[in-house]
């Protein structure tokens, strides 16, 4: 079973600044794909809907993501915003070097009750 790491970014993903770029380049290709797509999730959600300030994403919360060489489909993800977790589905395709996102789609689902957080390995 593949385990994807959750990601917390202290910087805006959209900037793709030197710190983010340098960090991604140090990762193996598969991990870079995961982390680049996680960064895109955080950036897009916060940018597209200002009621959210996404700061963490867990791609595997409710289902194991499907991965290919340059893409991730995560039908059972979750993200955290302002201390609350929400269900999420996303598809992310990157360039072969996994540094540029070529296609990205997502759908925000329902708020996840705090009583369920431990069951899905979600945390404060």
Coordinates of N, CA, C and O in Angstrom, one line a residue, residues 39-99:
X39 N 0.7 20.7 -3.1 CA 0.9 22.2 -3.0 C -0.1 22.9 -3.9 O -0.7 23.9 -3.6
X40 N -0.4 22.3 -5.1 CA -1.4 22.9 -6.0 C -2.8 22.9 -5.3 O -3.6 23.8 -5.5
X41 N -3.1 21.8 -4.6 CA -4.4 21.7 -3.9 C -4.5 22.9 -3.0 O -5.6 23.6 -3.0
X42 N -3.6 23.1 -2.1 CA -3.6 24.1 -1.1 C -3.7 25.5 -1.8 O -4.6 26.3 -1.3
X43 N -3.0 25.7 -2.8 CA -3.0 27.0 -3.5 C -4.3 27.3 -4.2 O -4.9 28.3 -4.0
X44 N -4.8 26.3 -4.9 CA -6.0 26.5 -5.7 C -7.2 26.8 -4.8 O -8.1 27.6 -5.0
X45 N -7.4 25.9 -3.8 CA -8.5 26.1 -2.9 C -8.5 27.5 -2.2 O -9.5 28.2 -2.2
X46 N -7.4 27.9 -1.7 CA -7.3 29.2 -1.0 C -7.5 30.3 -2.0 O -8.1 31.3 -1.6
X47 N -7.0 30.2 -3.2 CA -7.2 31.2 -4.2 C -8.6 31.3 -4.8 O -9.1 32.4 -4.9
X48 N -9.2 30.2 -5.0 CA -10.5 30.1 -5.7 C -11.7 30.5 -4.8 O -12.7 31.0 -5.3
X49 N -11.6 30.2 -3.5 CA -12.7 30.5 -2.6 C -12.1 31.1 -1.3 O -11.6 30.4 -0.5
X50 N -12.3 32.4 -1.2 CA -11.6 33.1 -0.1 C -12.2 32.7 1.3 O -11.6 33.2 2.3
X51 N -13.2 32.0 1.4 CA -13.7 31.5 2.7 C -12.8 30.4 3.2 O -12.8 30.1 4.4
X52 N -12.0 29.8 2.4 CA -11.0 28.8 2.8 C -9.6 29.3 2.8 O -9.2 30.2 2.0
X53 N -8.9 28.8 3.8 CA -7.4 29.1 3.9 C -6.8 27.7 4.1 O -6.4 27.3 5.2
X54 N -6.7 27.0 3.0 CA -6.2 25.6 3.1 C -4.7 25.6 3.5 O -3.9 26.3 3.0
X55 N -4.4 24.7 4.6 CA -3.0 24.7 5.0 C -2.5 23.2 5.1 O -1.3 23.0 5.3
X56 N -3.4 22.3 5.0 CA -2.9 20.9 5.0 C -3.8 20.1 4.1 O -5.0 20.3 3.9
X57 N -3.3 19.0 3.4 CA -4.0 18.1 2.6 C -3.5 16.7 2.9 O -2.4 16.5 3.1
X58 N -4.5 15.8 2.9 CA -4.2 14.4 3.1 C -4.8 13.7 1.9 O -6.1 13.6 1.9
X59 N -4.1 13.2 1.0 CA -4.6 12.7 -0.3 C -5.2 11.3 -0.1 O -6.0 10.8 -0.9
X60 N -4.9 10.6 1.0 CA -5.3 9.2 1.2 C -6.3 9.0 2.4 O -6.5 7.9 2.9
X61 N -7.0 10.1 2.8 CA -7.8 10.0 4.0 C -8.9 9.0 3.9 O -9.1 8.2 4.8
X62 N -9.6 8.9 2.8 CA -10.8 8.0 2.7 C -10.6 6.9 1.6 O -11.3 6.0 1.6
X63 N -9.6 7.1 0.8 CA -9.3 6.1 -0.3 C -7.8 6.3 -0.7 O -7.3 7.4 -0.7
X64 N -7.2 5.2 -1.2 CA -5.9 5.2 -1.7 C -5.9 5.9 -3.1 O -6.6 5.6 -4.0
X65 N -5.1 6.9 -3.3 CA -5.0 7.6 -4.6 C -4.5 6.7 -5.7 O -3.7 5.8 -5.4
X66 N -4.9 7.0 -6.9 CA -4.5 6.2 -8.0 C -3.4 7.1 -8.7 O -3.6 8.2 -9.0
X67 N -2.2 6.4 -8.9 CA -1.1 7.2 -9.4 C -0.7 6.6 -10.8 O -0.7 5.4 -10.9
X68 N -0.2 7.5 -11.7 CA 0.4 7.0 -12.9 C 1.8 7.8 -12.9 O 2.1 8.5 -12.0
X69 N 2.5 7.7 -14.0 CA 3.8 8.3 -14.1 C 3.8 9.8 -13.8 O 4.7 10.3 -13.1
X70 N 2.8 10.5 -14.3 CA 2.7 12.0 -14.2 C 1.4 12.5 -13.6 O 1.1 13.7 -13.8
X71 N 0.6 11.6 -13.0 CA -0.7 12.1 -12.5 C -1.1 11.4 -11.2 O -0.7 10.3 -11.0
X72 N -2.0 12.1 -10.5 CA -2.6 11.5 -9.3 C -4.1 11.8 -9.4 O -4.5 12.9 -9.7
X73 N -4.9 10.7 -9.1 CA -6.3 10.9 -8.9 C -6.6 10.5 -7.5 O -6.4 9.3 -7.1
X74 N -7.1 11.4 -6.7 CA -7.4 11.2 -5.3 C -8.9 11.4 -5.0 O -9.3 12.5 -4.8
X75 N -9.7 10.3 -5.1 CA -11.1 10.5 -4.8 C -11.5 10.6 -3.4 O -12.7 10.9 -3.0
X76 N -10.6 10.3 -2.5 CA -10.9 10.3 -1.1 C -9.9 11.1 -0.2 O -9.4 10.7 0.8
X77 N -9.7 12.3 -0.7 CA -8.8 13.2 0.0 C -9.5 14.1 1.1 O -10.8 14.1 1.1
X78 N -8.7 14.8 1.9 CA -9.3 15.8 2.8 C -8.3 17.0 2.9 O -7.1 16.8 2.7
X79 N -8.9 18.1 3.2 CA -8.0 19.3 3.4 C -8.5 20.0 4.6 O -9.6 19.9 5.0
X80 N -7.5 20.7 5.3 CA -7.8 21.5 6.5 C -7.8 23.0 6.1 O -7.0 23.5 5.4
X81 N -8.8 23.7 6.6 CA -8.9 25.1 6.5 C -9.4 25.7 7.8 O -10.5 25.3 8.3
X82 N -8.7 26.7 8.4 CA -9.1 27.3 9.6 C -9.5 26.4 10.7 O -10.4 26.5 11.4
X83 N -8.7 25.3 10.8 CA -8.9 24.3 11.8 C -10.0 23.3 11.6 O -10.2 22.4 12.5
X84 N -10.6 23.3 10.5 CA -11.7 22.4 10.2 C -11.3 21.5 8.9 O -10.7 22.1 8.0
X85 N -11.6 20.2 8.9 CA -11.3 19.4 7.8 C -12.6 19.2 6.9 O -13.7 19.2 7.3
X86 N -12.3 19.1 5.5 CA -13.3 18.9 4.5 C -12.9 17.8 3.6 O -11.8 17.6 3.3
X87 N -13.9 17.1 3.1 CA -13.7 16.1 2.1 C -13.3 16.8 0.8 O -13.7 17.9 0.5
X88 N -12.5 16.0 -0.1 CA -12.0 16.6 -1.3 C -11.7 15.5 -2.3 O -11.3 14.4 -1.9
X89 N -12.0 15.8 -3.6 CA -11.6 14.9 -4.7 C -10.7 15.8 -5.6 O -11.0 16.9 -5.8
X90 N -9.6 15.2 -6.1 CA -8.8 16.0 -7.0 C -8.1 15.1 -8.0 O -7.9 13.9 -7.8
X91 N -7.8 15.7 -9.2 CA -7.0 15.0 -10.2 C -5.9 16.1 -10.6 O -6.2 17.2 -10.8
X92 N -4.7 15.6 -10.7 CA -3.6 16.5 -10.9 C -2.6 15.8 -11.9 O -2.2 14.7 -11.7
X93 N -2.3 16.5 -13.0 CA -1.3 16.0 -13.9 C -0.2 17.0 -14.1 O -0.5 18.2 -14.2
X94 N 1.0 16.5 -14.0 CA 2.2 17.4 -14.1 C 3.0 17.1 -15.3 O 2.8 16.1 -16.0
X95 N 3.9 18.0 -15.6 CA 4.9 17.7 -16.6 C 5.8 16.5 -16.2 O 5.8 16.2 -15.0
X96 N 6.5 15.9 -17.1 CA 7.4 14.7 -16.7 C 8.3 15.0 -15.5 O 8.7 14.1 -14.8
X97 N 8.8 16.2 -15.4 CA 9.7 16.5 -14.2 C 9.0 16.8 -12.9 O 9.6 17.0 -11.9
X98 N 7.6 16.8 -13.0 CA 6.8 17.0 -11.8 C 6.9 18.4 -11.2 O 6.6 18.6 -10.0
X99 N 7.4 19.4 -11.9 CA 7.5 20.7 -11.4 C 6.4 21.6 -11.8 O 6.1 22.6 -11.1

